[in-house]
């Protein structure tokens, strides 16, 4: 069945992939971007410009004849926070902007609203068991708190209006030009620098770009997804050591891994004021995707190794295009 889908955040790596996959599947796609000149001309999508997504955004006719919204746009992790009130800044976009769009969607008789959230709503670590949809939320950062509040507001709106809300909580995704700490890790591998992470035995759930886009479209298309929350991952957890080796293999790089005790690394990170980085590299964060499998009959279509290879190929392709333009 052909859908008419509005996608926000269409210029990000996830957004571009969702737009391309949805258009390839035969759906009509209206891609929301900050500027009309975004290089999405070959995607098959209709491009509309929305300069800012916030509590006062006017959506006008952009939701006309749309039956599904995939809301990817949001204020993400900020590496160098300049706001004097980070939580207020996150709330403006991630809560106020999301609710404004969802209300406009309900008024326009949009059937389904797929909201892309974060596993950070559940917490930033696991110990004895993987996170599931039944766990009580425990957001720790302003970023995660804002998404938790947005989820609650959307559930209330769904009850009031009949809008079908689907919430999808993501772990770390491996995509070309990955931001944050993953991006720095990839750059270190690219440069062939040694890493002291050869003895890390943690377990972390990740999600490949192709698995994520496939799951998002599944949540648009399957009736059983209505008013449900899902956690998504590749279904195969890795240690940081395994991730580094997999990334290096996908990139065709040799990597030197030094086996320093994790206790020593933890202490060193604490002294350097890098506790958050240590948690991401040394701690565990596992996700149980049983609900996605059982309710939607979904299985990740791409293996971890293939997902890493595809991400590396896309990354290399982007580098080649950028070099050709200069």
C-alpha positions as a Markdown table, in Angstrom:
| # | Residue | x | y | z |
|---|---|---|---|---|
| 1 | Unk | 0.0 | 0.0 | 0.0 |
| 2 | Unk | 1.4 | 3.4 | -1.0 |
| 3 | Unk | 1.8 | 5.9 | 1.8 |
| 4 | Unk | 2.1 | 9.7 | 1.7 |
| 5 | Unk | 4.9 | 10.3 | 4.2 |
| 6 | Unk | 6.3 | 13.6 | 5.5 |
| 7 | Unk | 9.9 | 13.2 | 6.8 |
| 8 | Unk | 11.6 | 15.8 | 9.0 |
| 9 | Unk | 15.4 | 15.9 | 9.4 |
| 10 | Unk | 15.7 | 14.8 | 5.8 |
| 11 | Unk | 19.2 | 16.1 | 5.3 |
| 12 | Unk | 20.8 | 14.0 | 8.0 |
| 13 | Unk | 22.3 | 10.6 | 7.2 |
| 14 | Unk | 19.3 | 8.8 | 8.7 |
| 15 | Unk | 16.9 | 11.2 | 7.1 |
| 16 | Unk | 18.5 | 10.8 | 3.6 |
| 17 | Unk | 18.4 | 7.0 | 4.0 |
| 18 | Unk | 14.7 | 7.0 | 5.1 |
| 19 | Unk | 13.7 | 9.3 | 2.2 |
| 20 | Unk | 15.6 | 7.1 | -0.3 |
| 21 | Unk | 14.2 | 3.8 | 1.0 |
| 22 | Unk | 10.6 | 5.1 | 1.2 |
| 23 | Unk | 10.7 | 6.5 | -2.3 |
| 24 | Unk | 12.2 | 3.3 | -3.6 |
| 25 | Unk | 9.4 | 1.4 | -1.9 |
| 26 | Unk | 6.9 | 3.4 | -4.0 |
| 27 | Unk | 5.7 | 5.8 | -1.3 |
| 28 | Unk | 5.2 | 9.5 | -1.9 |
| 29 | Unk | 7.7 | 11.4 | 0.3 |
| 30 | Unk | 7.6 | 15.0 | 1.3 |
| 31 | Unk | 11.1 | 15.9 | 2.7 |
| 32 | Unk | 11.3 | 18.7 | 5.3 |
| 33 | Unk | 14.6 | 20.6 | 5.1 |
| 34 | Unk | 16.0 | 23.9 | 6.4 |
| 35 | Unk | 16.8 | 25.1 | 2.9 |
| 36 | Unk | 15.4 | 24.0 | -0.5 |
| 37 | Unk | 19.0 | 23.6 | -1.9 |
| 38 | Unk | 20.0 | 20.4 | -0.2 |
| 39 | Unk | 21.0 | 18.0 | -2.9 |
| 40 | Unk | 18.0 | 15.7 | -2.5 |
| 41 | Unk | 16.9 | 16.3 | -6.1 |
| 42 | Unk | 17.5 | 12.8 | -7.2 |
| 43 | Unk | 15.7 | 11.2 | -4.3 |
| 44 | Unk | 12.3 | 11.3 | -5.8 |
| 45 | Unk | 11.0 | 13.3 | -2.9 |
| 46 | Unk | 9.1 | 16.6 | -2.8 |
| 47 | Unk | 11.3 | 19.1 | -1.0 |
| 48 | Unk | 9.8 | 21.7 | 1.3 |
| 49 | Unk | 11.7 | 24.2 | 3.4 |
| 50 | Unk | 11.0 | 24.8 | 7.1 |
| 51 | Unk | 13.6 | 27.1 | 8.6 |
| 52 | Unk | 13.1 | 26.1 | 12.2 |
| 53 | Unk | 11.2 | 23.4 | 14.1 |
| 54 | Unk | 10.0 | 24.7 | 17.4 |
| 55 | Unk | 6.9 | 25.4 | 19.4 |
| 56 | Unk | 5.8 | 28.2 | 17.0 |
| 57 | Unk | 6.5 | 26.6 | 13.6 |
| 58 | Unk | 3.7 | 27.1 | 11.1 |
| 59 | Unk | 3.2 | 23.9 | 9.1 |
| 60 | Unk | 0.7 | 25.4 | 6.7 |
| 61 | Unk | 0.0 | 23.0 | 3.8 |
| 62 | Unk | 3.0 | 20.8 | 4.3 |
| 63 | Unk | 0.8 | 18.1 | 6.0 |
| 64 | Unk | -1.8 | 18.3 | 3.2 |
| 65 | Unk | -2.8 | 14.8 | 2.0 |
| 66 | Unk | -0.1 | 13.2 | 4.2 |
| 67 | Unk | -1.1 | 10.0 | 6.1 |
| 68 | Unk | 2.2 | 9.4 | 8.0 |
| 69 | Unk | 4.9 | 11.5 | 9.6 |
| 70 | Unk | 8.4 | 10.3 | 10.4 |
| 71 | Unk | 9.8 | 12.8 | 12.8 |
| 72 | Unk | 13.6 | 12.6 | 12.8 |
| 73 | Unk | 14.5 | 16.3 | 13.4 |
| 74 | Unk | 15.6 | 17.3 | 16.8 |
| 75 | Unk | 18.3 | 19.0 | 18.9 |
| 76 | Unk | 20.9 | 16.3 | 19.4 |
| 77 | Unk | 23.9 | 15.9 | 21.6 |
| 78 | Unk | 25.9 | 19.2 | 21.6 |
| 79 | Unk | 29.7 | 18.6 | 21.9 |
| 80 | Unk | 30.4 | 22.2 | 22.9 |
| 81 | Unk | 27.3 | 23.4 | 24.7 |
| 82 | Unk | 26.9 | 27.2 | 24.6 |
| 83 | Unk | 23.4 | 27.5 | 26.0 |
| 84 | Unk | 23.2 | 28.8 | 29.6 |
| 85 | Unk | 20.2 | 26.5 | 30.0 |
| 86 | Unk | 20.7 | 23.3 | 28.0 |
| 87 | Unk | 17.6 | 21.6 | 29.2 |
| 88 | Unk | 15.4 | 24.6 | 28.0 |
| 89 | Unk | 17.2 | 24.5 | 24.6 |
| 90 | Unk | 16.5 | 20.8 | 24.2 |
| 91 | Unk | 12.9 | 21.2 | 25.4 |
| 92 | Unk | 12.2 | 24.0 | 22.8 |
| 93 | Unk | 13.0 | 21.7 | 19.9 |
| 94 | Unk | 12.5 | 18.2 | 21.1 |
| 95 | Unk | 9.4 | 18.8 | 23.2 |
| 96 | Unk | 7.8 | 22.0 | 21.9 |
| 97 | Unk | 8.7 | 21.4 | 18.3 |
| 98 | Unk | 7.6 | 17.8 | 18.3 |
| 99 | Unk | 4.3 | 18.5 | 20.0 |
| 100 | Unk | 3.6 | 21.4 | 17.6 |
| 101 | Unk | 4.1 | 19.1 | 14.6 |
| 102 | Unk | 2.1 | 16.3 | 16.1 |
| 103 | Unk | -0.9 | 18.6 | 16.9 |
| 104 | Unk | -0.8 | 20.0 | 13.3 |
| 105 | Unk | -0.7 | 16.4 | 12.1 |
| 106 | Unk | -3.7 | 15.5 | 14.1 |
| 107 | Unk | -5.6 | 18.5 | 12.8 |
| 108 | Unk | -4.7 | 17.5 | 9.3 |
| 109 | Unk | -6.0 | 14.0 | 9.9 |
| 110 | Unk | -2.6 | 12.3 | 9.6 |
| 111 | Unk | -3.1 | 8.7 | 10.6 |
| 112 | Unk | 0.3 | 7.8 | 12.0 |
| 113 | Unk | 3.2 | 9.7 | 13.7 |
| 114 | Unk | 6.5 | 7.8 | 14.0 |
| 115 | Unk | 8.7 | 9.6 | 16.6 |
| 116 | Unk | 12.4 | 8.7 | 16.6 |
| 117 | Unk | 13.6 | 8.9 | 20.2 |
| 118 | Unk | 16.7 | 7.7 | 22.1 |
| 119 | Unk | 17.5 | 4.7 | 24.3 |
| 120 | Unk | 18.9 | 7.3 | 26.6 |
| 121 | Unk | 15.3 | 7.6 | 27.9 |
| 122 | Unk | 15.9 | 4.2 | 29.5 |
| 123 | Unk | 19.3 | 5.2 | 30.9 |
| 124 | Unk | 22.9 | 5.2 | 29.9 |
| 125 | Unk | 24.0 | 1.8 | 31.0 |
| 126 | Unk | 22.9 | -1.8 | 31.7 |
| 127 | Unk | 24.3 | -4.2 | 34.2 |
| 128 | Unk | 22.4 | -7.5 | 34.6 |
| 129 | Unk | 19.7 | -7.3 | 31.9 |
| 130 | Unk | 19.1 | -5.6 | 28.6 |
| 131 | Unk | 16.7 | -2.7 | 28.4 |
| 132 | Unk | 13.2 | -3.5 | 27.2 |
| 133 | Unk | 10.1 | -1.5 | 26.6 |
| 134 | Unk | 8.7 | -2.4 | 30.0 |
| 135 | Unk | 11.5 | -0.7 | 31.9 |
| 136 | Unk | 10.9 | 2.4 | 33.9 |
| 137 | Unk | 12.5 | 5.4 | 32.2 |
| 138 | Unk | 15.7 | 6.8 | 33.8 |
| 139 | Unk | 17.0 | 9.6 | 31.6 |
| 140 | Unk | 20.3 | 11.1 | 32.9 |
| 141 | Unk | 21.1 | 13.9 | 30.4 |
| 142 | Unk | 19.1 | 17.0 | 29.4 |
| 143 | Unk | 19.0 | 15.5 | 25.9 |
| 144 | Unk | 17.4 | 12.3 | 27.1 |
| 145 | Unk | 15.1 | 14.1 | 29.6 |
| 146 | Unk | 13.7 | 16.2 | 26.7 |
| 147 | Unk | 13.0 | 13.1 | 24.7 |
| 148 | Unk | 11.3 | 11.4 | 27.7 |
| 149 | Unk | 9.0 | 14.5 | 28.0 |
| 150 | Unk | 8.3 | 14.4 | 24.3 |
| 151 | Unk | 7.3 | 10.8 | 24.5 |
| 152 | Unk | 4.9 | 11.4 | 27.4 |
| 153 | Unk | 3.3 | 14.4 | 25.6 |
| 154 | Unk | 2.8 | 12.4 | 22.4 |
| 155 | Unk | 1.1 | 9.6 | 24.3 |
| 156 | Unk | -1.3 | 12.0 | 25.9 |
| 157 | Unk | -2.0 | 13.6 | 22.5 |
| 158 | Unk | -2.7 | 10.2 | 21.0 |
| 159 | Unk | -5.3 | 9.5 | 23.7 |
| 160 | Unk | -6.9 | 12.9 | 23.1 |
| 161 | Unk | -7.0 | 12.9 | 19.3 |
| 162 | Unk | -6.7 | 9.3 | 18.0 |
| 163 | Unk | -3.4 | 10.0 | 16.2 |
| 164 | Unk | -1.5 | 6.8 | 16.0 |
| 165 | Unk | 1.9 | 7.4 | 17.7 |
| 166 | Unk | 4.8 | 5.0 | 17.3 |
| 167 | Unk | 7.9 | 5.6 | 19.4 |
| 168 | Unk | 11.2 | 4.1 | 18.2 |
| 169 | Unk | 14.1 | 4.3 | 20.6 |
| 170 | Unk | 17.6 | 4.1 | 19.1 |
| 171 | Unk | 21.0 | 3.1 | 20.4 |
| 172 | Unk | 24.2 | 4.3 | 18.8 |
| 173 | Unk | 24.0 | 3.9 | 15.1 |
| 174 | Unk | 27.0 | 3.4 | 12.9 |
| 175 | Unk | 26.7 | 5.7 | 9.9 |
| 176 | Unk | 29.1 | 7.5 | 7.6 |
| 177 | Unk | 30.7 | 10.6 | 9.2 |
| 178 | Unk | 29.3 | 9.5 | 12.6 |
| 179 | Unk | 29.2 | 12.3 | 15.1 |
| 180 | Unk | 30.5 | 12.5 | 18.6 |
| 181 | Unk | 32.7 | 9.9 | 20.2 |
| 182 | Unk | 32.1 | 7.3 | 17.6 |
| 183 | Unk | 33.2 | 9.7 | 14.9 |
| 184 | Unk | 36.4 | 10.3 | 16.8 |
| 185 | Unk | 37.0 | 6.6 | 17.2 |
| 186 | Unk | 36.5 | 6.1 | 13.5 |
| 187 | Unk | 39.0 | 8.9 | 12.7 |
| 188 | Unk | 41.6 | 7.4 | 15.1 |
| 189 | Unk | 41.2 | 4.1 | 13.2 |
| 190 | Unk | 41.5 | 5.9 | 9.9 |
| 191 | Unk | 44.7 | 7.5 | 11.0 |
| 192 | Unk | 46.1 | 4.1 | 12.2 |
| 193 | Unk | 46.8 | 5.3 | 15.7 |
| 194 | Unk | 47.1 | 2.7 | 18.5 |
| 195 | Unk | 44.2 | 2.4 | 21.0 |
| 196 | Unk | 44.4 | 1.1 | 24.6 |
| 197 | Unk | 41.1 | -0.8 | 24.2 |
| 198 | Unk | 42.2 | -4.3 | 23.4 |
| 199 | Unk | 40.8 | -5.9 | 26.5 |
| 200 | Unk | 37.3 | -4.4 | 26.9 |
| 201 | Unk | 34.7 | -7.1 | 27.4 |
| 202 | Unk | 31.6 | -4.9 | 27.7 |
| 203 | Unk | 28.4 | -5.5 | 25.6 |
| 204 | Unk | 26.8 | -2.8 | 23.6 |
| 205 | Unk | 23.8 | -2.8 | 21.2 |
| 206 | Unk | 24.2 | -0.9 | 18.0 |
| 207 | Unk | 22.1 | -0.4 | 14.9 |
| 208 | Unk | 23.2 | -0.3 | 11.2 |
| 209 | Unk | 21.7 | 2.4 | 9.0 |
| 210 | Unk | 20.0 | -0.1 | 6.7 |
| 211 | Unk | 18.4 | -2.0 | 9.7 |
| 212 | Unk | 17.2 | 1.3 | 11.1 |
| 213 | Unk | 15.6 | 2.6 | 8.0 |
| 214 | Unk | 14.0 | -0.8 | 7.4 |
| 215 | Unk | 12.5 | -0.8 | 10.9 |
| 216 | Unk | 11.3 | 2.8 | 10.6 |
| 217 | Unk | 9.4 | 2.0 | 7.4 |
| 218 | Unk | 8.1 | -1.2 | 9.0 |
| 219 | Unk | 6.6 | 1.0 | 11.8 |
| 220 | Unk | 4.9 | 3.1 | 9.1 |
| 221 | Unk | 3.4 | 0.2 | 7.2 |
| 222 | Unk | 2.4 | -2.4 | 9.9 |
| 223 | Unk | -1.0 | -1.9 | 11.6 |
| 224 | Unk | 0.3 | -3.6 | 14.7 |
| 225 | Unk | 2.8 | -0.8 | 15.4 |
| 226 | Unk | 0.0 | 1.7 | 16.3 |
| 227 | Unk | 0.5 | 3.3 | 19.7 |
| 228 | Unk | 3.4 | 1.1 | 20.6 |
| 229 | Unk | 7.0 | 1.8 | 21.7 |
| 230 | Unk | 9.8 | -0.2 | 20.3 |
| 231 | Unk | 13.5 | -0.5 | 21.0 |
| 232 | Unk | 15.6 | -1.3 | 17.9 |
| 233 | Unk | 19.1 | -2.7 | 17.3 |
| 234 | Unk | 21.0 | -5.1 | 15.1 |
| 235 | Unk | 20.2 | -7.9 | 17.5 |
| 236 | Unk | 23.8 | -8.8 | 17.9 |
| 237 | Unk | 25.8 | -7.0 | 20.6 |
| 238 | Unk | 29.5 | -6.2 | 20.4 |
| 239 | Unk | 32.3 | -5.3 | 22.8 |
| 240 | Unk | 34.2 | -2.1 | 22.1 |
| 241 | Unk | 37.1 | -4.2 | 21.1 |
| 242 | Unk | 35.0 | -6.2 | 18.7 |
| 243 | Unk | 33.5 | -2.9 | 17.3 |
| 244 | Unk | 37.0 | -1.4 | 16.7 |
| 245 | Unk | 38.2 | -4.6 | 14.9 |
| 246 | Unk | 35.0 | -4.7 | 12.8 |
| 247 | Unk | 35.3 | -1.0 | 11.8 |
| 248 | Unk | 39.0 | -1.4 | 10.9 |
| 249 | Unk | 38.2 | -4.5 | 8.8 |
| 250 | Unk | 35.4 | -2.6 | 7.0 |
| 251 | Unk | 37.7 | 0.4 | 6.4 |
| 252 | Unk | 40.6 | -1.8 | 5.3 |
| 253 | Unk | 42.8 | -0.4 | 8.0 |
| 254 | Unk | 45.3 | -2.1 | 10.3 |
| 255 | Unk | 44.7 | -1.3 | 13.9 |
| 256 | Unk | 47.0 | -1.7 | 16.9 |
| 257 | Unk | 45.1 | -2.5 | 20.1 |
| 258 | Unk | 46.9 | -2.3 | 23.5 |
| 259 | Unk | 45.4 | -4.4 | 26.2 |
| 260 | Unk | 45.2 | -2.1 | 29.2 |
| 261 | Unk | 43.1 | -3.1 | 32.2 |
| 262 | Unk | 39.7 | -1.5 | 32.1 |
| 263 | Unk | 40.0 | -0.5 | 35.7 |
| 264 | Unk | 43.0 | 1.6 | 34.9 |
| 265 | Unk | 41.3 | 3.1 | 31.9 |
| 266 | Unk | 38.3 | 4.0 | 34.1 |
| 267 | Unk | 40.5 | 5.7 | 36.7 |
| 268 | Unk | 42.4 | 7.6 | 34.0 |
| 269 | Unk | 39.2 | 8.8 | 32.4 |
| 270 | Unk | 37.8 | 10.0 | 35.8 |
| 271 | Unk | 41.0 | 12.0 | 36.5 |
| 272 | Unk | 40.8 | 13.6 | 33.0 |
| 273 | Unk | 37.1 | 14.5 | 33.6 |
| 274 | Unk | 36.0 | 12.0 | 30.9 |
| 275 | Unk | 33.6 | 9.8 | 32.8 |
| 276 | Unk | 30.9 | 9.9 | 30.1 |
| 277 | Unk | 33.4 | 8.9 | 27.5 |
| 278 | Unk | 34.6 | 6.0 | 29.7 |
| 279 | Unk | 31.0 | 4.8 | 30.2 |
| 280 | Unk | 30.5 | 4.7 | 26.4 |
| 281 | Unk | 33.7 | 2.9 | 25.6 |
| 282 | Unk | 34.0 | 0.6 | 28.7 |
| 283 | Unk | 30.4 | 0.2 | 30.0 |
| 284 | Unk | 27.6 | -1.9 | 28.7 |
| 285 | Unk | 24.3 | -0.9 | 27.1 |
| 286 | Unk | 22.2 | -3.7 | 25.8 |
| 287 | Unk | 18.8 | -3.7 | 24.1 |
| 288 | Unk | 16.2 | -6.5 | 23.9 |
| 289 | Unk | 14.4 | -6.4 | 20.6 |
| 290 | Unk | 12.1 | -9.3 | 21.3 |
| 291 | Unk | 9.0 | -7.0 | 21.1 |
| 292 | Unk | 9.9 | -5.8 | 17.6 |
| 293 | Unk | 10.4 | -9.4 | 16.5 |
| 294 | Unk | 7.1 | -10.7 | 18.1 |
| 295 | Unk | 4.7 | -7.8 | 17.5 |
| 296 | Unk | 5.9 | -6.8 | 14.0 |
| 297 | Unk | 7.6 | -10.0 | 12.9 |
| 298 | Unk | 10.7 | -7.9 | 12.2 |
| 299 | Unk | 14.2 | -9.3 | 11.8 |
| 300 | Unk | 17.2 | -7.1 | 11.1 |
| 301 | Unk | 17.9 | -7.6 | 7.4 |
| 302 | Unk | 21.6 | -6.7 | 7.6 |
| 303 | Unk | 24.3 | -8.4 | 9.7 |
| 304 | Unk | 26.7 | -6.3 | 11.8 |
| 305 | Unk | 29.6 | -7.1 | 9.5 |
| 306 | Unk | 27.6 | -6.1 | 6.4 |
| 307 | Unk | 26.3 | -2.9 | 8.1 |
| 308 | Unk | 29.8 | -1.9 | 9.0 |
| 309 | Unk | 31.0 | -2.5 | 5.4 |
| 310 | Unk | 28.2 | -0.5 | 3.9 |
| 311 | Unk | 28.8 | 2.4 | 6.3 |
| 312 | Unk | 32.5 | 2.3 | 5.3 |
| 313 | Unk | 31.6 | 2.2 | 1.6 |
| 314 | Unk | 29.3 | 5.2 | 2.0 |
| 315 | Unk | 31.9 | 7.1 | 4.0 |
| 316 | Unk | 34.6 | 6.4 | 1.3 |
| 317 | Unk | 32.1 | 7.4 | -1.4 |
| 318 | Unk | 31.4 | 10.7 | 0.3 |
| 319 | Unk | 35.2 | 11.4 | 0.6 |
| 320 | Unk | 35.6 | 10.7 | -3.1 |
| 321 | Unk | 32.8 | 13.1 | -4.1 |
| 322 | Unk | 34.1 | 15.8 | -1.8 |
| 323 | Unk | 37.6 | 15.5 | -3.4 |
| 324 | Unk | 36.2 | 15.6 | -6.9 |
| 325 | Unk | 34.5 | 18.9 | -6.1 |
| 326 | Unk | 37.7 | 20.6 | -5.0 |
